[in-house]
mmCIF file of C-alpha atoms in Angstrom:
data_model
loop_
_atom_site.group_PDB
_atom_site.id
_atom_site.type_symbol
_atom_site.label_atom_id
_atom_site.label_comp_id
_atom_site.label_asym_id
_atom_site.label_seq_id
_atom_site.Cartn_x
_atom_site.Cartn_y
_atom_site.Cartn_z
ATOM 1 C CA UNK A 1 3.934 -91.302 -49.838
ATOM 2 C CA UNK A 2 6.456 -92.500 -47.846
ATOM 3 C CA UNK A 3 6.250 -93.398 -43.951
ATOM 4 C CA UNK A 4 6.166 -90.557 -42.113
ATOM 5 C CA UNK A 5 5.445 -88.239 -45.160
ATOM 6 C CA UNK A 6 2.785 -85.997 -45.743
ATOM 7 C CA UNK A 7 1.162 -85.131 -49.106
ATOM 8 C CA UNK A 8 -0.787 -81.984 -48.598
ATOM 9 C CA UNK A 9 -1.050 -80.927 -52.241
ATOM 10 C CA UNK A 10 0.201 -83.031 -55.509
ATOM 11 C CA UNK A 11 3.985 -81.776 -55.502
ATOM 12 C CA UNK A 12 4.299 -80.958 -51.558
ATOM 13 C CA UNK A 13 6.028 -84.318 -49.363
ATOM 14 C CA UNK A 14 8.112 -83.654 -45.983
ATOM 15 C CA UNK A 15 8.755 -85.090 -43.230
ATOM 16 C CA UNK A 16 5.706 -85.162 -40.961
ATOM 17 C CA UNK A 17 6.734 -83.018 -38.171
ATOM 18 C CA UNK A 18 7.807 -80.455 -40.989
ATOM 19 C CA UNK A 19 4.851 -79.806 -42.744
ATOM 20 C CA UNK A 20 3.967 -76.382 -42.373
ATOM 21 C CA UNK A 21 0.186 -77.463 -41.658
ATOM 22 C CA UNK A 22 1.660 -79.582 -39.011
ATOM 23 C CA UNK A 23 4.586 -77.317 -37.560
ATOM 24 C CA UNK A 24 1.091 -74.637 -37.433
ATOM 25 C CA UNK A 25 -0.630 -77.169 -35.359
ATOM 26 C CA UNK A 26 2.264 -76.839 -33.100
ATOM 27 C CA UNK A 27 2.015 -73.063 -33.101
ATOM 28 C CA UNK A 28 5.472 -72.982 -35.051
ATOM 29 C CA UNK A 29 6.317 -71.557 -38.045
ATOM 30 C CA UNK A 30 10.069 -73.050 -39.825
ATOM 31 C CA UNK A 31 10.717 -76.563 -40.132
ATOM 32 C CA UNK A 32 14.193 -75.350 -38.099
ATOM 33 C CA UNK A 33 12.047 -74.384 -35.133
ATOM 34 C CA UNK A 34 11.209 -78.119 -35.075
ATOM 35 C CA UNK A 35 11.972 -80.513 -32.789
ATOM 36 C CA UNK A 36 14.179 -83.731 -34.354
ATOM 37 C CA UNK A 37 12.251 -86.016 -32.309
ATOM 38 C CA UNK A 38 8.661 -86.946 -32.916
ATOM 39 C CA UNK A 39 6.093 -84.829 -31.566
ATOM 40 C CA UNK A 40 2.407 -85.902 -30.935
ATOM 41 C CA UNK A 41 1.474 -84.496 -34.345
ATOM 42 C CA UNK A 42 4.150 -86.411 -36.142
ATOM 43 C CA UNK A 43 2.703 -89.434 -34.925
ATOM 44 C CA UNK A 44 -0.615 -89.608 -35.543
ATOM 45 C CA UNK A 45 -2.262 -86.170 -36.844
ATOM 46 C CA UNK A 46 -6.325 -86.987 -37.487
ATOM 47 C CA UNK A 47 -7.131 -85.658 -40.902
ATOM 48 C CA UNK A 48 -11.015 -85.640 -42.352
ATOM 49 C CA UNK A 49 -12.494 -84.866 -45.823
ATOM 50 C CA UNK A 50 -15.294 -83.018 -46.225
ATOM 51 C CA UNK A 51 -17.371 -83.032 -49.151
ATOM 52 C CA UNK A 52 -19.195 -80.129 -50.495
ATOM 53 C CA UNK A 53 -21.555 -79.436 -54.288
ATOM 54 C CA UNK A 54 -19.540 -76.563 -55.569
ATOM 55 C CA UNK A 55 -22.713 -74.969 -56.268
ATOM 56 C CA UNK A 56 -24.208 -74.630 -53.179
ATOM 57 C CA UNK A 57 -20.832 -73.929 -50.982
ATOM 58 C CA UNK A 58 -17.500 -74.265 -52.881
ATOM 59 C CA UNK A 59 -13.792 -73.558 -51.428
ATOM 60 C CA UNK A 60 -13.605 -70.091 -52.830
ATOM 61 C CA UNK A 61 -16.478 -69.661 -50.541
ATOM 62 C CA UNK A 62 -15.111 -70.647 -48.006
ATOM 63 C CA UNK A 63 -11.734 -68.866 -48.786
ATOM 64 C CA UNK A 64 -13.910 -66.049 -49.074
ATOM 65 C CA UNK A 65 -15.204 -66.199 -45.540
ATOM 66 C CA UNK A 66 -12.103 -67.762 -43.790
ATOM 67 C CA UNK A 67 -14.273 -69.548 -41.740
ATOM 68 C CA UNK A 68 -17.689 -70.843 -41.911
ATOM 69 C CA UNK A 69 -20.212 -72.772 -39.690
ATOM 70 C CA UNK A 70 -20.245 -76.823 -40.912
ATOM 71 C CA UNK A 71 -23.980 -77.216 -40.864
ATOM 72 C CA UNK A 72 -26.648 -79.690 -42.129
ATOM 73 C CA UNK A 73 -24.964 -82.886 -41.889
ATOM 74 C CA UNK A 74 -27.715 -85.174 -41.497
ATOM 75 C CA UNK A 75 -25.976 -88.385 -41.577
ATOM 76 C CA UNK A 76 -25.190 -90.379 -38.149
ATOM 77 C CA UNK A 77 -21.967 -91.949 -38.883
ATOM 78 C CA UNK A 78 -20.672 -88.296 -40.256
ATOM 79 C CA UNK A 79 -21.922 -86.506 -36.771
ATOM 80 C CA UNK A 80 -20.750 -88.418 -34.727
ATOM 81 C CA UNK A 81 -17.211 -87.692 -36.637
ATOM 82 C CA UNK A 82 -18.118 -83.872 -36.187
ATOM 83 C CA UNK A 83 -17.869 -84.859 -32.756
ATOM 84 C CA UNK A 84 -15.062 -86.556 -32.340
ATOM 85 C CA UNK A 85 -13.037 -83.380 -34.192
ATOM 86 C CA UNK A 86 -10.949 -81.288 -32.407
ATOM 87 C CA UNK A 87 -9.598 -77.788 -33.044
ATOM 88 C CA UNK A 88 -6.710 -77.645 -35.180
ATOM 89 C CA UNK A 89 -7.068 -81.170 -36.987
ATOM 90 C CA UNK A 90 -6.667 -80.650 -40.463
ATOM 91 C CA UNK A 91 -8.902 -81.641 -43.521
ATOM 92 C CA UNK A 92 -9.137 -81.951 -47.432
ATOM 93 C CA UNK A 93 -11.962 -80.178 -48.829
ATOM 94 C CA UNK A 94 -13.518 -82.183 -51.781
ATOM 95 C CA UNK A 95 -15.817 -81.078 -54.671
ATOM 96 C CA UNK A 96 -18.134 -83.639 -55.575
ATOM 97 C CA UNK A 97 -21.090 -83.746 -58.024
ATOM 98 C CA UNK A 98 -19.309 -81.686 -60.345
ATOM 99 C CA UNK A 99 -17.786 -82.055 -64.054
ATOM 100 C CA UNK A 100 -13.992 -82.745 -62.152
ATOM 101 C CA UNK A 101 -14.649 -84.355 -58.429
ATOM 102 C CA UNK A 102 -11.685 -84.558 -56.570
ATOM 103 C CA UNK A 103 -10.487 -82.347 -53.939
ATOM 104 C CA UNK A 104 -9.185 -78.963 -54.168
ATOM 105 C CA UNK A 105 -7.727 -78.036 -50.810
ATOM 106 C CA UNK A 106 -7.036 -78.098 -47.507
ATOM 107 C CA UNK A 107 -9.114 -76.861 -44.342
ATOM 108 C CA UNK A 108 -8.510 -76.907 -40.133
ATOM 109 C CA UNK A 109 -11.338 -77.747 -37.696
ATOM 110 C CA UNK A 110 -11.776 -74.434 -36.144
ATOM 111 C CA UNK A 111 -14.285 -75.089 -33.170
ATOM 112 C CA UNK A 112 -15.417 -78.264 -31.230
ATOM 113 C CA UNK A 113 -18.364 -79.788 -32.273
ATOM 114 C CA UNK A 114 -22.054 -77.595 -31.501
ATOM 115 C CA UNK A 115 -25.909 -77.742 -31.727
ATOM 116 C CA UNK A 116 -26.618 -77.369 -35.357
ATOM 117 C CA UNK A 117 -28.556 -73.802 -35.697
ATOM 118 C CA UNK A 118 -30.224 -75.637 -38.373
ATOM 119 C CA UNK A 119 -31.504 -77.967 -36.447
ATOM 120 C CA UNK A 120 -35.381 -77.620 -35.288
ATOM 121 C CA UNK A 121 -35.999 -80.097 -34.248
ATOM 122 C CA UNK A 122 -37.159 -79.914 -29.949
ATOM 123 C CA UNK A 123 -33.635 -82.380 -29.001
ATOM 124 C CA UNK A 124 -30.786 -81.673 -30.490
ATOM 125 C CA UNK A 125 -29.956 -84.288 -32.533
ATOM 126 C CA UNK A 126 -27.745 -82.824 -34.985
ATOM 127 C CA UNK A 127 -23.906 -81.551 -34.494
ATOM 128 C CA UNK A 128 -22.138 -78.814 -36.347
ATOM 129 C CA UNK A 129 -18.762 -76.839 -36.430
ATOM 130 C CA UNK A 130 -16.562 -73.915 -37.371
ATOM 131 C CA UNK A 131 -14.177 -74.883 -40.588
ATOM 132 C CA UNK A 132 -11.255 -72.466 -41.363
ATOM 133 C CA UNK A 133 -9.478 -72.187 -44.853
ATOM 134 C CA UNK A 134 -6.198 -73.214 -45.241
ATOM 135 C CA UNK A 135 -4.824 -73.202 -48.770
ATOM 136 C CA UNK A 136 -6.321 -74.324 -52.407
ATOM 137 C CA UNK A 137 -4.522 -76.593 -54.660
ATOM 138 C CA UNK A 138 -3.431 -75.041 -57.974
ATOM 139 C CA UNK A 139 -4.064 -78.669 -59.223
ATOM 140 C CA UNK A 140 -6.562 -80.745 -57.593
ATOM 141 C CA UNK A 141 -6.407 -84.397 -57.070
ATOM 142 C CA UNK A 142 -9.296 -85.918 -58.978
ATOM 143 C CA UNK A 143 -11.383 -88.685 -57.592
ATOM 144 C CA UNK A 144 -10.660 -90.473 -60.918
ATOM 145 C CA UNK A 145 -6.691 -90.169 -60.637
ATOM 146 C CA UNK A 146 -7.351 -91.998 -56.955
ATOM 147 C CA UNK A 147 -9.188 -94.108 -58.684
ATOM 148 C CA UNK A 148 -6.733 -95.201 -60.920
ATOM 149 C CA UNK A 149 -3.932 -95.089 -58.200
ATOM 150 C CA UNK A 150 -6.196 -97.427 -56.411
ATOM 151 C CA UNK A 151 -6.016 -100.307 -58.741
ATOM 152 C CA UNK A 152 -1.603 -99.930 -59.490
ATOM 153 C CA UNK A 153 1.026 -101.117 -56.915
ATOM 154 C CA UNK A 154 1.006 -98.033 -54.985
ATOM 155 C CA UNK A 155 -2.596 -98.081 -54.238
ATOM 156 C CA UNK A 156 -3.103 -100.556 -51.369
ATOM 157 C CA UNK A 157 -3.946 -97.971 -48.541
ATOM 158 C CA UNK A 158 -6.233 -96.267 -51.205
ATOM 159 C CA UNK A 159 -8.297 -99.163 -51.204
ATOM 160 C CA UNK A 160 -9.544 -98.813 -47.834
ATOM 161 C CA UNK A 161 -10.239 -95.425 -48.233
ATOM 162 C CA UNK A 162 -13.798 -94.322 -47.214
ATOM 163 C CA UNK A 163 -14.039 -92.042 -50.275
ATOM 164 C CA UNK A 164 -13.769 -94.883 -52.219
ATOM 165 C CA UNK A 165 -15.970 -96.971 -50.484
ATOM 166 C CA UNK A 166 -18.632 -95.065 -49.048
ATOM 167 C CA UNK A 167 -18.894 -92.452 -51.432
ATOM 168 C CA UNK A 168 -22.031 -90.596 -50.128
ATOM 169 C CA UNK A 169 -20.628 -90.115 -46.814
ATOM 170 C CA UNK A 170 -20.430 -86.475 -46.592
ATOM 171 C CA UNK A 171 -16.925 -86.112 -43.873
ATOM 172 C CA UNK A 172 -14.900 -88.950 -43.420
ATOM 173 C CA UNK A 173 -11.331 -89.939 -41.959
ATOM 174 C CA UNK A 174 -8.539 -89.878 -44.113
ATOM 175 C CA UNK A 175 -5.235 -92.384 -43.129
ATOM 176 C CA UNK A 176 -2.022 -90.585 -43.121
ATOM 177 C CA UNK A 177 -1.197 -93.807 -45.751
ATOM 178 C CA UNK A 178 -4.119 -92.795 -48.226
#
C-alpha cells in the first residue's frame, strides 16, 4: 500500500483519514464529512491481529454475537498488548490451524482491558476484553499469499511482521506498512 493508505480488505485502499473504519473511529460516517487535514487517526491508528482455531471460536461466531469477551490468553507478551488496547482500535481477525490460514476480517476493541473471568487463579494475573465485529472479507488474505509477498520487492515491511515471525503469538501489532 501506499503511504498513508489503508488496506482493510484485498480490493479496498483510501486515503487514511477516509477509510470508513477510520472516519467510524472518528464518529463520522462520509469521507466528505472529513477533515482535509490529518487527524490523530490518520496518523498513526494502532491496529492488532488476533488469532483464533476456527473450530473452537471462528468470525461467524463472532459475527454472530457482535461482540464477545477476549478470554484465555495465557501468553505475557499478548496481555500485556490486551492492555495496552484501547476502545475503538481496530483489528484483523485471523484463522489459523486450519486447511486456508490467513485472515478473514476485520474487528474493533470494544472495552479496555479486564480481569479474565477465566482466570482462577487468587491474583489476577490474566487480562481480557470485549471484541466487536466489523466486516468479513469475501476473500481472505492467506498467510501463504503474505508469505509469498514477503519474499518479492513489495514485501519489505512484511518481513518484520510479527505474524511472520512469531507465529504462535496469539494478538499481535500490525504496522500500517504491513
Amino acid at each position: 500500500a501506499a503511504a498513508g493508505a489503508l488496506v482493510l480488505g484485498p480490493r479496498a485502499a483510501l486515503p487514511l483519514q477516509q477509510h470508513p473504519l477510520c472516519l467510524a473511529q472518528r464518529g463520522q460516517t462520509s469521507a466528505a464529512s472529513a477533515s482535509p487535514e490529518p487527524s490523530s487517526c490518520g496518523e498513526a491508528p494502532r491496529l492488532w491481529l488476533f488469532k483464533s482455531e476456527p473450530r473452537d471460536y471462528s468470525l461467524e461466531d463472532l459475527a454472530r454475537e457482535g461482540v464477545t469477551c477476549w478470554d484465555g490468553v495465557r501468553n505475557y507478551q499478548a496481555r500485556n498488548y490486551i492492555r495496552s488496547m484501547q476502545p475503538g482500535e481496530l483489528g484483523f481477525f485471523y484463522h489459523s490451524s486450519c486447511p486456508s490460514p490467513g485472515i478473514v476480517g476485520v474487528v474493533s476493541v470494544a472495552s479496555q482491558a479486564y480481569p479474565d473471568p477465566a482466570d482462577c487463579g487468587e491474583e489476577t494475573t490474566w487480562s481480557a476484553l470485549d471484541l466487536e465485529f466489523v466486516e468479513r472479507w469475501t476473500s481472505p488474505v492467506l498467510l501463504r499469499e503474505l508469505k509469498q509477498r514477503e519474499h518479492s520487492g513489495e514485501g519489505a515491511p512484511l518481513a518484520a511482521m510479527v505474524l511472520l515471525r512469531q507465529p504462535r503469538l496469539s494478538i499481535q501489532p500490525v504496522s500500517l506498512a504491513q
